């Protein structure tokens, strides 16, 4: 009887020890590791825009038909007329990075085309571009613009944009001076008998550096 009693006591003690051991093991497996911290994004801004559009520089018999204006990221309503080879109208403007983020030039687009790569266009690409640019190119005065006349359009109305070259930096708090020149190519060997007119849209592209 005493022997059975001792065996029961040992069994209970063993069970208690086992429970304690299990409790310790469970606690070890459920330990929480905690890392506390804070992170904040400092105030930053992206602000690239035009400023300080100049008065036109007029050469020859060219005329400014409408005074253009600046609306932050757009130079509006440039309208000029050219009469003789060598005529030109030139505007200057500032490209301002007033933000806190450094930028770089990603090139520029004229009427949806990378005009800086014009010499590498295929003949088909050149014709599509010229048709997007010239609203009329009636060189012989018959009231019709043919494909051949479109192909000669840049002999009469041409463009030169000077701004940051593709890949060049425009860091925060930096200003670059740009120009746009619309001109009647003085190398032209003839005068158009009909209307030659163009409608253009330049897009200067800047991306985060």
PDB file of C-alpha atoms in Angstrom, residues 9-151:
ATOM      1  CA  UNK A   9       3.365  10.648  -5.549  1.00  0.00           C
ATOM      2  CA  UNK A  10       6.312  10.126  -7.946  1.00  0.00           C
ATOM      3  CA  UNK A  11       3.912  10.027 -10.880  1.00  0.00           C
ATOM      4  CA  UNK A  12       2.270  13.301  -9.827  1.00  0.00           C
ATOM      5  CA  UNK A  13       5.673  14.972  -9.291  1.00  0.00           C
ATOM      6  CA  UNK A  14       6.837  13.721 -12.671  1.00  0.00           C
ATOM      7  CA  UNK A  15       3.672  15.100 -14.279  1.00  0.00           C
ATOM      8  CA  UNK A  16       4.162  18.484 -12.600  1.00  0.00           C
ATOM      9  CA  UNK A  17       7.791  18.641 -13.785  1.00  0.00           C
ATOM     10  CA  UNK A  18       6.679  17.680 -17.284  1.00  0.00           C
ATOM     11  CA  UNK A  19       4.035  20.427 -17.332  1.00  0.00           C
ATOM     12  CA  UNK A  20       6.589  22.973 -16.095  1.00  0.00           C
ATOM     13  CA  UNK A  21       9.015  21.892 -18.817  1.00  0.00           C
ATOM     14  CA  UNK A  22       6.315  22.149 -21.452  1.00  0.00           C
ATOM     15  CA  UNK A  23       5.378  25.607 -20.244  1.00  0.00           C
ATOM     16  CA  UNK A  24       8.976  26.762 -20.539  1.00  0.00           C
ATOM     17  CA  UNK A  25       9.269  25.301 -24.033  1.00  0.00           C
ATOM     18  CA  UNK A  26       6.037  26.972 -25.159  1.00  0.00           C
ATOM     19  CA  UNK A  27       7.148  30.312 -23.751  1.00  0.00           C
ATOM     20  CA  UNK A  28      10.450  30.019 -25.583  1.00  0.00           C
ATOM     21  CA  UNK A  29       8.668  29.301 -28.883  1.00  0.00           C
ATOM     22  CA  UNK A  30       6.317  32.262 -28.550  1.00  0.00           C
ATOM     23  CA  UNK A  31       8.875  34.962 -27.641  1.00  0.00           C
ATOM     24  CA  UNK A  32       8.147  38.274 -29.431  1.00  0.00           C
ATOM     25  CA  UNK A  33      11.015  40.272 -30.981  1.00  0.00           C
ATOM     26  CA  UNK A  34      10.117  43.946 -31.338  1.00  0.00           C
ATOM     27  CA  UNK A  35      11.842  46.675 -33.344  1.00  0.00           C
ATOM     28  CA  UNK A  36      10.557  50.212 -32.923  1.00  0.00           C
ATOM     29  CA  UNK A  37      11.441  53.115 -35.239  1.00  0.00           C
ATOM     30  CA  UNK A  38      10.293  56.091 -37.249  1.00  0.00           C
ATOM     31  CA  UNK A  39      10.779  57.188 -40.881  1.00  0.00           C
ATOM     32  CA  UNK A  40       9.703  60.408 -42.551  1.00  0.00           C
ATOM     33  CA  UNK A  41       9.855  61.790 -46.074  1.00  0.00           C
ATOM     34  CA  UNK A  42      11.156  65.333 -46.070  1.00  0.00           C
ATOM     35  CA  UNK A  43       9.159  67.947 -47.901  1.00  0.00           C
ATOM     36  CA  UNK A  44      10.079  67.724 -51.604  1.00  0.00           C
ATOM     37  CA  UNK A  45       8.750  69.195 -54.824  1.00  0.00           C
ATOM     38  CA  UNK A  46       8.930  68.878 -58.623  1.00  0.00           C
ATOM     39  CA  UNK A  47       8.699  72.252 -60.344  1.00  0.00           C
ATOM     40  CA  UNK A  48      10.187  72.847 -63.799  1.00  0.00           C
ATOM     41  CA  UNK A  49       8.708  75.721 -65.761  1.00  0.00           C
ATOM     42  CA  UNK A  50       9.292  78.581 -68.208  1.00  0.00           C
ATOM     43  CA  UNK A  51      10.054  82.169 -67.238  1.00  0.00           C
ATOM     44  CA  UNK A  52      11.224  85.421 -68.805  1.00  0.00           C
ATOM     45  CA  UNK A  53      10.131  85.158 -72.424  1.00  0.00           C
ATOM     46  CA  UNK A  54      12.035  87.791 -74.370  1.00  0.00           C
ATOM     47  CA  UNK A  55      10.877  90.277 -76.930  1.00  0.00           C
ATOM     48  CA  UNK A  56      11.308  88.872 -80.444  1.00  0.00           C
ATOM     49  CA  UNK A  57      14.554  89.343 -82.296  1.00  0.00           C
ATOM     50  CA  UNK A  58      13.424  90.031 -85.867  1.00  0.00           C
ATOM     51  CA  UNK A  59      15.682  89.749 -88.914  1.00  0.00           C
ATOM     52  CA  UNK A  60      14.802  90.945 -92.423  1.00  0.00           C
ATOM     53  CA  UNK A  61      11.176  91.424 -93.402  1.00  0.00           C
ATOM     54  CA  UNK A  62       9.818  88.926 -90.844  1.00  0.00           C
ATOM     55  CA  UNK A  63       6.926  90.003 -88.590  1.00  0.00           C
ATOM     56  CA  UNK A  64       5.493  88.986 -85.243  1.00  0.00           C
ATOM     57  CA  UNK A  65       1.746  88.595 -85.871  1.00  0.00           C
ATOM     58  CA  UNK A  66       0.754  87.913 -82.261  1.00  0.00           C
ATOM     59  CA  UNK A  67       2.540  88.485 -78.973  1.00  0.00           C
ATOM     60  CA  UNK A  68       3.140  85.117 -77.265  1.00  0.00           C
ATOM     61  CA  UNK A  69       2.789  84.535 -73.534  1.00  0.00           C
ATOM     62  CA  UNK A  70       4.041  82.134 -70.853  1.00  0.00           C
ATOM     63  CA  UNK A  71       1.698  80.005 -68.769  1.00  0.00           C
ATOM     64  CA  UNK A  72       4.040  78.112 -66.449  1.00  0.00           C
ATOM     65  CA  UNK A  73       4.844  75.067 -68.607  1.00  0.00           C
ATOM     66  CA  UNK A  74       3.600  76.443 -71.936  1.00  0.00           C
ATOM     67  CA  UNK A  75       4.712  79.226 -74.277  1.00  0.00           C
ATOM     68  CA  UNK A  76       1.509  80.120 -76.087  1.00  0.00           C
ATOM     69  CA  UNK A  77       0.513  81.699 -79.364  1.00  0.00           C
ATOM     70  CA  UNK A  78       3.767  82.142 -81.232  1.00  0.00           C
ATOM     71  CA  UNK A  79       2.651  83.533 -84.593  1.00  0.00           C
ATOM     72  CA  UNK A  80       5.064  84.997 -87.146  1.00  0.00           C
ATOM     73  CA  UNK A  81       5.250  85.630 -90.877  1.00  0.00           C
ATOM     74  CA  UNK A  82       8.281  85.250 -93.119  1.00  0.00           C
ATOM     75  CA  UNK A  83       8.622  86.767 -96.568  1.00  0.00           C
ATOM     76  CA  UNK A  84      12.148  86.403 -97.920  1.00  0.00           C
ATOM     77  CA  UNK A  85      15.064  83.986 -97.516  1.00  0.00           C
ATOM     78  CA  UNK A  86      17.038  84.935 -94.401  1.00  0.00           C
ATOM     79  CA  UNK A  87      13.989  86.254 -92.504  1.00  0.00           C
ATOM     80  CA  UNK A  88      13.771  85.001 -88.934  1.00  0.00           C
ATOM     81  CA  UNK A  89      12.112  85.555 -85.574  1.00  0.00           C
ATOM     82  CA  UNK A  90      13.882  84.392 -82.401  1.00  0.00           C
ATOM     83  CA  UNK A  91      12.615  84.208 -78.817  1.00  0.00           C
ATOM     84  CA  UNK A  92      14.624  83.494 -75.689  1.00  0.00           C
ATOM     85  CA  UNK A  93      13.283  82.049 -72.452  1.00  0.00           C
ATOM     86  CA  UNK A  94      14.428  80.568 -69.137  1.00  0.00           C
ATOM     87  CA  UNK A  95      13.922  76.930 -68.157  1.00  0.00           C
ATOM     88  CA  UNK A  96      13.764  76.980 -64.366  1.00  0.00           C
ATOM     89  CA  UNK A  97      14.055  74.099 -61.902  1.00  0.00           C
ATOM     90  CA  UNK A  98      12.442  75.683 -58.838  1.00  0.00           C
ATOM     91  CA  UNK A  99      11.866  72.353 -57.093  1.00  0.00           C
ATOM     92  CA  UNK A 100      13.997  70.393 -54.658  1.00  0.00           C
ATOM     93  CA  UNK A 101      14.556  67.430 -57.011  1.00  0.00           C
ATOM     94  CA  UNK A 102      17.443  67.246 -59.473  1.00  0.00           C
ATOM     95  CA  UNK A 103      16.376  66.633 -63.072  1.00  0.00           C
ATOM     96  CA  UNK A 104      17.877  65.940 -66.463  1.00  0.00           C
ATOM     97  CA  UNK A 105      16.771  66.598 -70.015  1.00  0.00           C
ATOM     98  CA  UNK A 106      15.095  63.713 -71.832  1.00  0.00           C
ATOM     99  CA  UNK A 107      15.108  65.494 -75.199  1.00  0.00           C
ATOM    100  CA  UNK A 108      12.318  67.305 -76.993  1.00  0.00           C
ATOM    101  CA  UNK A 109       9.469  66.471 -79.289  1.00  0.00           C
ATOM    102  CA  UNK A 110       8.110  68.495 -82.239  1.00  0.00           C
ATOM    103  CA  UNK A 111       4.549  67.588 -83.227  1.00  0.00           C
ATOM    104  CA  UNK A 112       5.001  64.134 -81.731  1.00  0.00           C
ATOM    105  CA  UNK A 113       8.364  63.464 -83.411  1.00  0.00           C
ATOM    106  CA  UNK A 114      11.942  63.565 -82.132  1.00  0.00           C
ATOM    107  CA  UNK A 115      13.000  66.327 -84.516  1.00  0.00           C
ATOM    108  CA  UNK A 116      16.639  66.121 -83.349  1.00  0.00           C
ATOM    109  CA  UNK A 117      16.782  62.738 -85.118  1.00  0.00           C
ATOM    110  CA  UNK A 118      15.165  63.995 -88.340  1.00  0.00           C
ATOM    111  CA  UNK A 119      18.180  63.151 -90.522  1.00  0.00           C
ATOM    112  CA  UNK A 120      17.791  59.495 -89.549  1.00  0.00           C
ATOM    113  CA  UNK A 121      14.077  59.310 -90.372  1.00  0.00           C
ATOM    114  CA  UNK A 122      13.015  57.036 -93.218  1.00  0.00           C
ATOM    115  CA  UNK A 123      11.463  58.756 -96.229  1.00  0.00           C
ATOM    116  CA  UNK A 124       8.025  57.628 -95.035  1.00  0.00           C
ATOM    117  CA  UNK A 125       8.642  58.999 -91.518  1.00  0.00           C
ATOM    118  CA  UNK A 126       9.851  62.318 -92.933  1.00  0.00           C
ATOM    119  CA  UNK A 127       6.717  62.701 -95.046  1.00  0.00           C
ATOM    120  CA  UNK A 128       4.412  61.912 -92.095  1.00  0.00           C
ATOM    121  CA  UNK A 129       6.272  64.437 -89.962  1.00  0.00           C
ATOM    122  CA  UNK A 130       6.130  67.156 -92.626  1.00  0.00           C
ATOM    123  CA  UNK A 131       2.386  66.609 -93.107  1.00  0.00           C
ATOM    124  CA  UNK A 132       1.927  67.047 -89.343  1.00  0.00           C
ATOM    125  CA  UNK A 133       3.898  70.290 -89.448  1.00  0.00           C
ATOM    126  CA  UNK A 134       2.769  72.118 -92.580  1.00  0.00           C
ATOM    127  CA  UNK A 135      -0.870  73.109 -92.803  1.00  0.00           C
ATOM    128  CA  UNK A 136      -0.170  74.302 -96.357  1.00  0.00           C
ATOM    129  CA  UNK A 137       2.835  74.026 -98.643  1.00  0.00           C
ATOM    130  CA  UNK A 138       1.521  75.245-101.987  1.00  0.00           C
ATOM    131  CA  UNK A 139       4.825  76.087-103.627  1.00  0.00           C
ATOM    132  CA  UNK A 140       3.595  76.272-107.235  1.00  0.00           C
ATOM    133  CA  UNK A 141       0.450  78.257-106.385  1.00  0.00           C
ATOM    134  CA  UNK A 142      -2.094  75.787-107.775  1.00  0.00           C
ATOM    135  CA  UNK A 143      -3.988  75.526-104.470  1.00  0.00           C
ATOM    136  CA  UNK A 144      -2.920  71.935-103.843  1.00  0.00           C
ATOM    137  CA  UNK A 145      -0.092  70.590-101.652  1.00  0.00           C
ATOM    138  CA  UNK A 146       1.514  67.480-103.117  1.00  0.00           C
ATOM    139  CA  UNK A 147       3.862  65.059-101.361  1.00  0.00           C
ATOM    140  CA  UNK A 148       6.772  66.556-103.285  1.00  0.00           C
ATOM    141  CA  UNK A 149       5.846  70.027-102.037  1.00  0.00           C
ATOM    142  CA  UNK A 150       5.653  68.759 -98.431  1.00  0.00           C
ATOM    143  CA  UNK A 151       9.162  67.364 -98.862  1.00  0.00           C
TER     144      UNK A 151
END
